[in-house]
């Protein structure tokens, strides 16, 4: 919310002197007014702000969607109303933030960097695609150091994402951001990278550790680790002597907490490494339609947990043995479903900042970068997130029924990779387009309907 919008809102409220209470409730800031007759209600300004005005005989309030708390903190700084006090009779709602909401809060501050890198990666992907189908030989451009540097710039944000997520989580939990950054960067340490290269079995204190660095550095595990760090810090700082304050908590984190996380995640990753390929292969052989539908539904969850990397060897094996892959198309419908849910969320929102983020996230998800749509938009609303999973299942079901296949290795889940589905003498490409439309529409329609239903019950 900018200064002009705040000025319009104060004018609508009849001046800051007319505001009795300022209350923050989840993603809404509510202003309770002293005298409703002092309100100045120009219709165009109300529509532009997207404010919700409630007027009864003795009560008048203005509710505004304020997910970033900008309005609330600005009014507090101006000394407007009372930030604390008795709960308002018509606006008090006890709602617990879900863990999905918290994850979205962690990713929101990272969106400028992630979206900027995403757009750069998409531009480079378009250049690469044009080079592939160009009649002239421009391979020198693809091999040039300039192109490789630009590619490294686009990839750097995603490479460092565990560190950025750790810092953002620690900031929200008021924990030590530098200790958090050190934990987030653990898997990038050269010796750890070499150790988890897969050349030999890895054991830590006798516990097997799976050789998948990407699994340990998945955002969900980083966030959970920093949550544990925050709790440990508070407990230790409360009981530690003054001479050890600020030191003992960090020592115990590095000495106990991080090894404990590795001991817990290590066997889990090892079990997944042993079981997931067999389960997927068995389903593909015995019930391919069910397998593709389930993968379409859970692929986004696998991406969040860092499990999607286990599918790559299976995809390569499919291409080498069969000449095509049934798993690869799943990525496309899963990302398109996230785009559909993000677009519907943007259309439902009345706040310009959220709409802008949702529309940008929709575009990047369609072009193979779904993180903004998943983390910053759809996780904010459970209806959006679950609808996206449903859309992925619907698209996966269609792909499974029609045996849609990819005939070349891609892997980004982008609409730019549609040529990978071209097969001479078949309708494979047509079925891909139909499945994409189904996935997008199912997730979008369900998101729009369920968010509207939620709003009616608020």
GROMACS .gro file of C-alpha atoms in nm:
model
  458
    1UNK     CA    1   0.000   0.000   0.000
    2UNK     CA    2   0.152   0.333  -0.106
    3UNK     CA    3   0.121   0.677   0.057
    4UNK     CA    4  -0.154   0.788  -0.179
    5UNK     CA    5  -0.370   0.486  -0.094
    6UNK     CA    6  -0.318   0.546   0.279
    7UNK     CA    7  -0.421   0.908   0.231
    8UNK     CA    8  -0.737   0.800   0.047
    9UNK     CA    9  -0.816   0.545   0.320
   10UNK     CA   10  -0.777   0.806   0.596
   11UNK     CA   11  -1.002   1.041   0.402
   12UNK     CA   12  -1.256   0.761   0.367
   13UNK     CA   13  -1.242   0.707   0.746
   14UNK     CA   14  -1.310   1.076   0.812
   15UNK     CA   15  -0.958   1.159   0.922
   16UNK     CA   16  -0.722   0.983   1.159
   17UNK     CA   17  -0.889   1.148   1.458
   18UNK     CA   18  -1.206   0.953   1.374
   19UNK     CA   19  -1.029   0.615   1.404
   20UNK     CA   20  -1.084   0.460   1.748
   21UNK     CA   21  -0.919   0.119   1.709
   22UNK     CA   22  -0.672  -0.039   1.468
   23UNK     CA   23  -0.680  -0.418   1.479
   24UNK     CA   24  -0.467  -0.669   1.292
   25UNK     CA   25  -0.625  -1.010   1.221
   26UNK     CA   26  -0.428  -1.251   1.000
   27UNK     CA   27  -0.418  -1.081   0.659
   28UNK     CA   28  -0.670  -0.805   0.735
   29UNK     CA   29  -0.636  -0.468   0.909
   30UNK     CA   30  -0.961  -0.333   1.051
   31UNK     CA   31  -1.027   0.030   1.145
   32UNK     CA   32  -1.310   0.099   1.390
   33UNK     CA   33  -1.450   0.450   1.360
   34UNK     CA   34  -1.590   0.683   1.625
   35UNK     CA   35  -1.854   0.856   1.413
   36UNK     CA   36  -1.985   0.707   1.089
   37UNK     CA   37  -2.129   1.044   0.982
   38UNK     CA   38  -1.776   1.181   0.935
   39UNK     CA   39  -1.696   0.922   0.668
   40UNK     CA   40  -1.622   1.046   0.316
   41UNK     CA   41  -1.727   0.771   0.076
   42UNK     CA   42  -1.641   0.843  -0.289
   43UNK     CA   43  -1.735   0.526  -0.475
   44UNK     CA   44  -1.438   0.514  -0.711
   45UNK     CA   45  -1.186   0.533  -0.427
   46UNK     CA   46  -1.358   0.254  -0.235
   47UNK     CA   47  -1.350   0.031  -0.541
   48UNK     CA   48  -0.986   0.114  -0.606
   49UNK     CA   49  -0.885   0.030  -0.248
   50UNK     CA   50  -1.090  -0.288  -0.230
   51UNK     CA   51  -1.197  -0.192   0.124
   52UNK     CA   52  -1.486  -0.371   0.297
   53UNK     CA   53  -1.710  -0.126   0.488
   54UNK     CA   54  -1.941  -0.252   0.763
   55UNK     CA   55  -2.200  -0.016   0.910
   56UNK     CA   56  -2.459  -0.091   1.177
   57UNK     CA   57  -2.649   0.142   1.405
   58UNK     CA   58  -2.373   0.173   1.666
   59UNK     CA   59  -2.077   0.027   1.483
   60UNK     CA   60  -1.877   0.117   1.176
   61UNK     CA   61  -1.554  -0.037   1.047
   62UNK     CA   62  -1.333  -0.049   0.740
   63UNK     CA   63  -1.156  -0.379   0.670
   64UNK     CA   64  -0.864  -0.388   0.427
   65UNK     CA   65  -0.666  -0.688   0.298
   66UNK     CA   66  -0.319  -0.615   0.432
   67UNK     CA   67  -0.113  -0.933   0.390
   68UNK     CA   68   0.220  -0.752   0.417
   69UNK     CA   69   0.108  -0.552   0.729
   70UNK     CA   70   0.209  -0.228   0.556
   71UNK     CA   71  -0.109  -0.041   0.649
   72UNK     CA   72  -0.110  -0.168   1.007
   73UNK     CA   73   0.250  -0.070   1.077
   74UNK     CA   74   0.211   0.267   0.903
   75UNK     CA   75  -0.091   0.357   1.115
   76UNK     CA   76   0.091   0.246   1.428
   77UNK     CA   77   0.384   0.472   1.337
   78UNK     CA   78   0.141   0.760   1.287
   79UNK     CA   79  -0.015   0.697   1.629
   80UNK     CA   80  -0.355   0.629   1.477
   81UNK     CA   81  -0.604   0.432   1.686
   82UNK     CA   82  -0.505   0.173   1.943
   83UNK     CA   83  -0.300  -0.128   1.832
   84UNK     CA   84  -0.414  -0.320   2.137
   85UNK     CA   85  -0.731  -0.328   2.342
   86UNK     CA   86  -1.063  -0.502   2.358
   87UNK     CA   87  -1.145  -0.726   2.067
   88UNK     CA   88  -1.394  -0.581   1.824
   89UNK     CA   89  -1.733  -0.751   1.835
   90UNK     CA   90  -1.781  -0.801   1.463
   91UNK     CA   91  -1.421  -0.851   1.350
   92UNK     CA   92  -1.284  -1.087   1.610
   93UNK     CA   93  -1.207  -1.419   1.450
   94UNK     CA   94  -0.980  -1.677   1.608
   95UNK     CA   95  -0.789  -1.843   1.327
   96UNK     CA   96  -0.468  -2.034   1.349
   97UNK     CA   97  -0.214  -1.986   1.076
   98UNK     CA   98  -0.149  -2.308   0.891
   99UNK     CA   99   0.202  -2.429   0.824
  100UNK     CA  100   0.140  -2.370   0.453
  101UNK     CA  101   0.063  -2.006   0.533
  102UNK     CA  102   0.386  -1.979   0.731
  103UNK     CA  103   0.588  -2.122   0.441
  104UNK     CA  104   0.427  -1.867   0.211
  105UNK     CA  105   0.522  -1.591   0.457
  106UNK     CA  106   0.883  -1.713   0.444
  107UNK     CA  107   0.892  -1.697   0.064
  108UNK     CA  108   0.712  -1.365   0.015
  109UNK     CA  109   1.019  -1.144   0.082
  110UNK     CA  110   1.224  -1.358  -0.158
  111UNK     CA  111   0.987  -1.307  -0.452
  112UNK     CA  112   1.164  -1.008  -0.616
  113UNK     CA  113   1.486  -1.210  -0.643
  114UNK     CA  114   1.311  -1.533  -0.746
  115UNK     CA  115   1.088  -1.367  -1.006
  116UNK     CA  116   1.377  -1.166  -1.148
  117UNK     CA  117   1.589  -1.480  -1.186
  118UNK     CA  118   1.288  -1.669  -1.326
  119UNK     CA  119   1.228  -1.414  -1.600
  120UNK     CA  120   1.599  -1.424  -1.692
  121UNK     CA  121   1.591  -1.806  -1.707
  122UNK     CA  122   1.281  -1.795  -1.927
  123UNK     CA  123   1.443  -1.546  -2.167
  124UNK     CA  124   1.750  -1.770  -2.192
  125UNK     CA  125   1.525  -2.073  -2.251
  126UNK     CA  126   1.350  -1.891  -2.536
  127UNK     CA  127   1.686  -1.801  -2.688
  128UNK     CA  128   1.793  -2.164  -2.661
  129UNK     CA  129   1.469  -2.283  -2.823
  130UNK     CA  130   1.505  -2.036  -3.109
  131UNK     CA  131   1.862  -2.154  -3.157
  132UNK     CA  132   1.752  -2.519  -3.178
  133UNK     CA  133   1.494  -2.450  -3.448
  134UNK     CA  134   1.695  -2.183  -3.630
  135UNK     CA  135   1.805  -2.257  -3.984
  136UNK     CA  136   2.137  -2.082  -3.927
  137UNK     CA  137   2.420  -2.216  -3.718
  138UNK     CA  138   2.435  -2.003  -3.402
  139UNK     CA  139   2.592  -2.258  -3.170
  140UNK     CA  140   2.868  -2.009  -3.095
  141UNK     CA  141   2.613  -1.800  -2.906
  142UNK     CA  142   2.513  -2.093  -2.685
  143UNK     CA  143   2.875  -2.182  -2.613
  144UNK     CA  144   2.986  -1.824  -2.553
  145UNK     CA  145   3.110  -1.720  -2.213
  146UNK     CA  146   2.859  -1.433  -2.207
  147UNK     CA  147   2.565  -1.673  -2.240
  148UNK     CA  148   2.709  -1.905  -1.974
  149UNK     CA  149   2.754  -1.613  -1.732
  150UNK     CA  150   2.394  -1.502  -1.785
  151UNK     CA  151   2.282  -1.862  -1.726
  152UNK     CA  152   2.482  -1.871  -1.403
  153UNK     CA  153   2.319  -1.546  -1.290
  154UNK     CA  154   1.973  -1.692  -1.351
  155UNK     CA  155   2.059  -2.015  -1.167
  156UNK     CA  156   2.236  -1.850  -0.872
  157UNK     CA  157   1.918  -1.757  -0.683
  158UNK     CA  158   1.789  -2.115  -0.700
  159UNK     CA  159   2.129  -2.255  -0.610
  160UNK     CA  160   2.141  -2.033  -0.301
  161UNK     CA  161   1.771  -2.075  -0.222
  162UNK     CA  162   1.830  -2.286   0.094
  163UNK     CA  163   2.039  -2.004   0.241
  164UNK     CA  164   1.783  -1.739   0.146
  165UNK     CA  165   1.500  -1.950   0.290
  166UNK     CA  166   1.696  -2.006   0.612
  167UNK     CA  167   1.756  -1.632   0.653
  168UNK     CA  168   1.393  -1.544   0.582
  169UNK     CA  169   1.267  -1.809   0.827
  170UNK     CA  170   1.504  -1.693   1.100
  171UNK     CA  171   1.399  -1.332   1.045
  172UNK     CA  172   1.033  -1.419   1.086
  173UNK     CA  173   1.101  -1.623   1.401
  174UNK     CA  174   1.337  -1.358   1.541
  175UNK     CA  175   1.619  -1.609   1.547
  176UNK     CA  176   1.989  -1.564   1.462
  177UNK     CA  177   1.997  -1.513   1.085
  178UNK     CA  178   2.370  -1.578   1.059
  179UNK     CA  179   2.349  -1.918   1.227
  180UNK     CA  180   2.050  -1.993   1.003
  181UNK     CA  181   2.247  -1.895   0.692
  182UNK     CA  182   2.530  -2.127   0.797
  183UNK     CA  183   2.283  -2.414   0.833
  184UNK     CA  184   2.125  -2.337   0.494
  185UNK     CA  185   2.466  -2.343   0.325
  186UNK     CA  186   2.580  -2.670   0.481
  187UNK     CA  187   2.508  -2.880   0.172
  188UNK     CA  188   2.710  -2.643  -0.048
  189UNK     CA  189   3.027  -2.688   0.153
  190UNK     CA  190   3.279  -2.854  -0.083
  191UNK     CA  191   3.358  -3.147   0.148
  192UNK     CA  192   2.987  -3.221   0.199
  193UNK     CA  193   2.928  -3.198  -0.176
  194UNK     CA  194   3.213  -3.442  -0.242
  195UNK     CA  195   3.093  -3.672   0.035
  196UNK     CA  196   2.738  -3.684  -0.104
  197UNK     CA  197   2.849  -3.729  -0.465
  198UNK     CA  198   2.728  -4.091  -0.464
  199UNK     CA  199   3.070  -4.245  -0.521
  200UNK     CA  200   3.053  -4.431  -0.190
  201UNK     CA  201   2.809  -4.511   0.089
  202UNK     CA  202   2.789  -4.238   0.351
  203UNK     CA  203   2.729  -4.299   0.722
  204UNK     CA  204   2.708  -4.045   1.002
  205UNK     CA  205   2.749  -4.182   1.354
  206UNK     CA  206   2.657  -4.524   1.215
  207UNK     CA  207   2.339  -4.395   1.045
  208UNK     CA  208   2.317  -4.426   0.664
  209UNK     CA  209   2.295  -4.095   0.478
  210UNK     CA  210   2.146  -4.092   0.129
  211UNK     CA  211   2.371  -3.939  -0.137
  212UNK     CA  212   2.123  -3.670  -0.242
  213UNK     CA  213   2.236  -3.324  -0.133
  214UNK     CA  214   1.927  -3.172  -0.295
  215UNK     CA  215   1.705  -3.373  -0.062
  216UNK     CA  216   1.867  -3.232   0.252
  217UNK     CA  217   1.862  -2.877   0.116
  218UNK     CA  218   1.493  -2.883   0.017
  219UNK     CA  219   1.314  -2.575   0.148
  220UNK     CA  220   1.074  -2.765   0.372
  221UNK     CA  221   1.356  -2.931   0.567
  222UNK     CA  222   1.546  -2.603   0.596
  223UNK     CA  223   1.237  -2.429   0.735
  224UNK     CA  224   1.171  -2.706   0.987
  225UNK     CA  225   1.535  -2.698   1.097
  226UNK     CA  226   1.528  -2.322   1.153
  227UNK     CA  227   1.202  -2.359   1.348
  228UNK     CA  228   1.381  -2.606   1.575
  229UNK     CA  229   1.675  -2.364   1.596
  230UNK     CA  230   1.442  -2.084   1.707
  231UNK     CA  231   1.292  -2.299   1.983
  232UNK     CA  232   1.635  -2.417   2.099
  233UNK     CA  233   1.766  -2.060   2.111
  234UNK     CA  234   1.479  -1.940   2.328
  235UNK     CA  235   1.519  -2.228   2.574
  236UNK     CA  236   1.897  -2.205   2.596
  237UNK     CA  237   1.907  -1.825   2.623
  238UNK     CA  238   1.658  -1.843   2.909
  239UNK     CA  239   1.867  -2.079   3.120
  240UNK     CA  240   2.227  -2.006   3.014
  241UNK     CA  241   2.456  -1.792   3.232
  242UNK     CA  242   2.526  -1.439   3.117
  243UNK     CA  243   2.880  -1.524   3.006
  244UNK     CA  244   2.745  -1.786   2.761
  245UNK     CA  245   2.449  -1.588   2.622
  246UNK     CA  246   2.461  -1.562   2.243
  247UNK     CA  247   2.723  -1.839   2.222
  248UNK     CA  248   2.585  -2.148   2.390
  249UNK     CA  249   2.273  -2.164   2.170
  250UNK     CA  250   2.482  -2.150   1.852
  251UNK     CA  251   2.721  -2.413   1.989
  252UNK     CA  252   2.437  -2.653   2.071
  253UNK     CA  253   2.279  -2.589   1.732
  254UNK     CA  254   2.593  -2.692   1.546
  255UNK     CA  255   2.684  -2.968   1.791
  256UNK     CA  256   2.342  -3.130   1.846
  257UNK     CA  257   2.062  -2.990   1.630
  258UNK     CA  258   2.218  -3.012   1.284
  259UNK     CA  259   2.355  -3.366   1.342
  260UNK     CA  260   2.014  -3.467   1.478
  261UNK     CA  261   1.845  -3.342   1.160
  262UNK     CA  262   2.092  -3.541   0.948
  263UNK     CA  263   2.033  -3.852   1.160
  264UNK     CA  264   1.655  -3.817   1.114
  265UNK     CA  265   1.654  -3.729   0.744
  266UNK     CA  266   1.933  -3.972   0.649
  267UNK     CA  267   1.735  -4.297   0.700
  268UNK     CA  268   1.425  -4.136   0.548
  269UNK     CA  269   1.619  -4.048   0.234
  270UNK     CA  270   1.779  -4.391   0.225
  271UNK     CA  271   1.441  -4.561   0.252
  272UNK     CA  272   1.299  -4.340  -0.026
  273UNK     CA  273   1.602  -4.417  -0.242
  274UNK     CA  274   1.535  -4.788  -0.203
  275UNK     CA  275   1.155  -4.790  -0.226
  276UNK     CA  276   1.044  -4.506  -0.456
  277UNK     CA  277   1.184  -4.645  -0.785
  278UNK     CA  278   1.032  -4.989  -0.719
  279UNK     CA  279   0.693  -4.842  -0.625
  280UNK     CA  280   0.677  -4.617  -0.932
  281UNK     CA  281   0.795  -4.894  -1.167
  282UNK     CA  282   0.542  -5.137  -1.021
  283UNK     CA  283   0.256  -4.890  -1.061
  284UNK     CA  284   0.360  -4.802  -1.416
  285UNK     CA  285   0.362  -5.171  -1.509
  286UNK     CA  286   0.044  -5.279  -1.326
  287UNK     CA  287  -0.171  -4.963  -1.327
  288UNK     CA  288  -0.017  -4.694  -1.551
  289UNK     CA  289  -0.327  -4.473  -1.547
  290UNK     CA  290  -0.335  -4.465  -1.167
  291UNK     CA  291   0.042  -4.408  -1.151
  292UNK     CA  292   0.035  -4.106  -1.384
  293UNK     CA  293  -0.270  -3.959  -1.210
  294UNK     CA  294  -0.107  -3.992  -0.866
  295UNK     CA  295   0.220  -3.846  -0.990
  296UNK     CA  296   0.028  -3.551  -1.138
  297UNK     CA  297  -0.135  -3.491  -0.800
  298UNK     CA  298   0.175  -3.527  -0.579
  299UNK     CA  299   0.452  -3.397  -0.805
  300UNK     CA  300   0.429  -3.049  -0.651
  301UNK     CA  301   0.458  -3.207  -0.306
  302UNK     CA  302   0.761  -3.404  -0.424
  303UNK     CA  303   0.914  -3.079  -0.549
  304UNK     CA  304   0.862  -2.917  -0.208
  305UNK     CA  305   1.021  -3.213  -0.026
  306UNK     CA  306   1.310  -3.253  -0.273
  307UNK     CA  307   1.190  -3.596  -0.386
  308UNK     CA  308   1.150  -3.511  -0.754
  309UNK     CA  309   1.521  -3.569  -0.820
  310UNK     CA  310   1.463  -3.944  -0.775
  311UNK     CA  311   1.242  -3.943  -1.085
  312UNK     CA  312   1.521  -3.830  -1.320
  313UNK     CA  313   1.700  -4.170  -1.338
  314UNK     CA  314   1.362  -4.335  -1.405
  315UNK     CA  315   1.289  -4.090  -1.688
  316UNK     CA  316   1.630  -4.153  -1.846
  317UNK     CA  317   1.579  -4.528  -1.815
  318UNK     CA  318   1.236  -4.500  -1.984
  319UNK     CA  319   1.383  -4.306  -2.275
  320UNK     CA  320   1.670  -4.552  -2.320
  321UNK     CA  321   1.457  -4.867  -2.297
  322UNK     CA  322   1.126  -4.760  -2.454
  323UNK     CA  323   1.223  -4.455  -2.657
  324UNK     CA  324   0.967  -4.242  -2.470
  325UNK     CA  325   0.875  -4.139  -2.115
  326UNK     CA  326   0.538  -4.149  -1.942
  327UNK     CA  327   0.667  -3.973  -1.630
  328UNK     CA  328   0.805  -3.660  -1.798
  329UNK     CA  329   0.462  -3.522  -1.906
  330UNK     CA  330   0.354  -3.526  -1.539
  331UNK     CA  331   0.577  -3.228  -1.467
  332UNK     CA  332   0.397  -3.024  -1.731
  333UNK     CA  333   0.045  -3.079  -1.597
  334UNK     CA  334   0.159  -3.025  -1.236
  335UNK     CA  335   0.314  -2.687  -1.318
  336UNK     CA  336   0.021  -2.582  -1.537
  337UNK     CA  337  -0.218  -2.667  -1.251
  338UNK     CA  338  -0.019  -2.441  -1.019
  339UNK     CA  339  -0.047  -2.166  -1.281
  340UNK     CA  340  -0.424  -2.207  -1.304
  341UNK     CA  341  -0.467  -2.185  -0.926
  342UNK     CA  342  -0.239  -1.881  -0.911
  343UNK     CA  343  -0.435  -1.701  -1.181
  344UNK     CA  344  -0.767  -1.769  -1.005
  345UNK     CA  345  -0.621  -1.646  -0.676
  346UNK     CA  346  -0.514  -1.324  -0.844
  347UNK     CA  347  -0.856  -1.274  -0.998
  348UNK     CA  348  -1.022  -1.326  -0.659
  349UNK     CA  349  -0.795  -1.087  -0.470
  350UNK     CA  350  -0.889  -0.722  -0.432
  351UNK     CA  351  -0.538  -0.606  -0.347
  352UNK     CA  352  -0.322  -0.489  -0.635
  353UNK     CA  353   0.009  -0.619  -0.495
  354UNK     CA  354  -0.129  -0.970  -0.455
  355UNK     CA  355  -0.288  -0.963  -0.800
  356UNK     CA  356   0.038  -0.851  -0.958
  357UNK     CA  357   0.237  -1.124  -0.784
  358UNK     CA  358  -0.022  -1.388  -0.877
  359UNK     CA  359  -0.024  -1.290  -1.244
  360UNK     CA  360   0.356  -1.290  -1.268
  361UNK     CA  361   0.367  -1.626  -1.087
  362UNK     CA  362   0.114  -1.765  -1.336
  363UNK     CA  363   0.339  -1.673  -1.627
  364UNK     CA  364   0.654  -1.818  -1.473
  365UNK     CA  365   0.476  -2.143  -1.378
  366UNK     CA  366   0.354  -2.189  -1.736
  367UNK     CA  367   0.711  -2.142  -1.853
  368UNK     CA  368   0.869  -2.390  -1.615
  369UNK     CA  369   0.939  -2.195  -1.295
  370UNK     CA  370   0.658  -2.285  -1.052
  371UNK     CA  371   0.817  -2.178  -0.722
  372UNK     CA  372   0.654  -1.831  -0.709
  373UNK     CA  373   0.311  -1.981  -0.776
  374UNK     CA  374   0.355  -2.266  -0.528
  375UNK     CA  375   0.517  -2.088  -0.237
  376UNK     CA  376   0.411  -1.723  -0.257
  377UNK     CA  377   0.057  -1.752  -0.396
  378UNK     CA  378  -0.108  -2.094  -0.367
  379UNK     CA  379   0.027  -2.188  -0.026
  380UNK     CA  380  -0.125  -1.868   0.108
  381UNK     CA  381  -0.470  -2.016   0.065
  382UNK     CA  382  -0.529  -2.384   0.129
  383UNK     CA  383  -0.811  -2.380  -0.126
  384UNK     CA  384  -0.565  -2.268  -0.393
  385UNK     CA  385  -0.301  -2.524  -0.301
  386UNK     CA  386  -0.537  -2.821  -0.283
  387UNK     CA  387  -0.709  -2.715  -0.607
  388UNK     CA  388  -0.370  -2.708  -0.780
  389UNK     CA  389  -0.305  -3.067  -0.666
  390UNK     CA  390  -0.651  -3.163  -0.793
  391UNK     CA  391  -0.579  -3.000  -1.129
  392UNK     CA  392  -0.253  -3.196  -1.156
  393UNK     CA  393  -0.443  -3.518  -1.084
  394UNK     CA  394  -0.704  -3.436  -1.351
  395UNK     CA  395  -0.440  -3.367  -1.613
  396UNK     CA  396  -0.245  -3.676  -1.507
  397UNK     CA  397  -0.558  -3.889  -1.538
  398UNK     CA  398  -0.612  -3.770  -1.895
  399UNK     CA  399  -0.246  -3.830  -1.981
  400UNK     CA  400  -0.264  -4.178  -1.831
  401UNK     CA  401  -0.581  -4.272  -2.017
  402UNK     CA  402  -0.441  -4.155  -2.351
  403UNK     CA  403  -0.084  -4.279  -2.284
  404UNK     CA  404   0.067  -3.936  -2.351
  405UNK     CA  405   0.443  -3.963  -2.384
  406UNK     CA  406   0.751  -3.744  -2.422
  407UNK     CA  407   0.992  -3.860  -2.691
  408UNK     CA  408   1.293  -3.654  -2.578
  409UNK     CA  409   1.447  -3.546  -2.249
  410UNK     CA  410   1.343  -3.204  -2.124
  411UNK     CA  411   1.269  -3.167  -1.759
  412UNK     CA  412   1.167  -2.805  -1.697
  413UNK     CA  413   0.790  -2.862  -1.724
  414UNK     CA  414   0.755  -2.559  -1.950
  415UNK     CA  415   0.513  -2.489  -2.234
  416UNK     CA  416   0.828  -2.417  -2.435
  417UNK     CA  417   0.895  -2.793  -2.426
  418UNK     CA  418   0.576  -2.889  -2.609
  419UNK     CA  419   0.782  -2.985  -2.919
  420UNK     CA  420   0.921  -3.273  -2.710
  421UNK     CA  421   0.579  -3.438  -2.744
  422UNK     CA  422   0.564  -3.431  -3.123
  423UNK     CA  423   0.535  -3.786  -3.256
  424UNK     CA  424   0.496  -3.864  -3.623
  425UNK     CA  425   0.171  -4.038  -3.713
  426UNK     CA  426  -0.004  -3.994  -3.376
  427UNK     CA  427  -0.225  -3.746  -3.193
  428UNK     CA  428   0.014  -3.731  -2.899
  429UNK     CA  429   0.070  -3.354  -2.932
  430UNK     CA  430  -0.306  -3.288  -2.946
  431UNK     CA  431  -0.362  -3.492  -2.632
  432UNK     CA  432  -0.087  -3.294  -2.459
  433UNK     CA  433  -0.268  -2.969  -2.538
  434UNK     CA  434  -0.601  -3.110  -2.416
  435UNK     CA  435  -0.444  -3.235  -2.093
  436UNK     CA  436  -0.286  -2.895  -2.031
  437UNK     CA  437  -0.622  -2.722  -2.076
  438UNK     CA  438  -0.793  -2.971  -1.842
  439UNK     CA  439  -0.530  -2.925  -1.573
  440UNK     CA  440  -0.535  -2.546  -1.597
  441UNK     CA  441  -0.915  -2.518  -1.601
  442UNK     CA  442  -0.978  -2.768  -1.319
  443UNK     CA  443  -0.735  -2.600  -1.081
  444UNK     CA  444  -0.845  -2.250  -1.181
  445UNK     CA  445  -1.220  -2.314  -1.157
  446UNK     CA  446  -1.198  -2.497  -0.824
  447UNK     CA  447  -0.972  -2.228  -0.678
  448UNK     CA  448  -1.202  -1.947  -0.790
  449UNK     CA  449  -1.511  -2.126  -0.659
  450UNK     CA  450  -1.362  -2.229  -0.323
  451UNK     CA  451  -1.210  -1.884  -0.253
  452UNK     CA  452  -1.545  -1.726  -0.330
  453UNK     CA  453  -1.712  -1.970  -0.094
  454UNK     CA  454  -1.461  -1.888   0.180
  455UNK     CA  455  -1.523  -1.516   0.138
  456UNK     CA  456  -1.899  -1.560   0.179
  457UNK     CA  457  -1.850  -1.736   0.512
  458UNK     CA  458  -1.612  -1.470   0.650
   0.00000   0.00000   0.00000
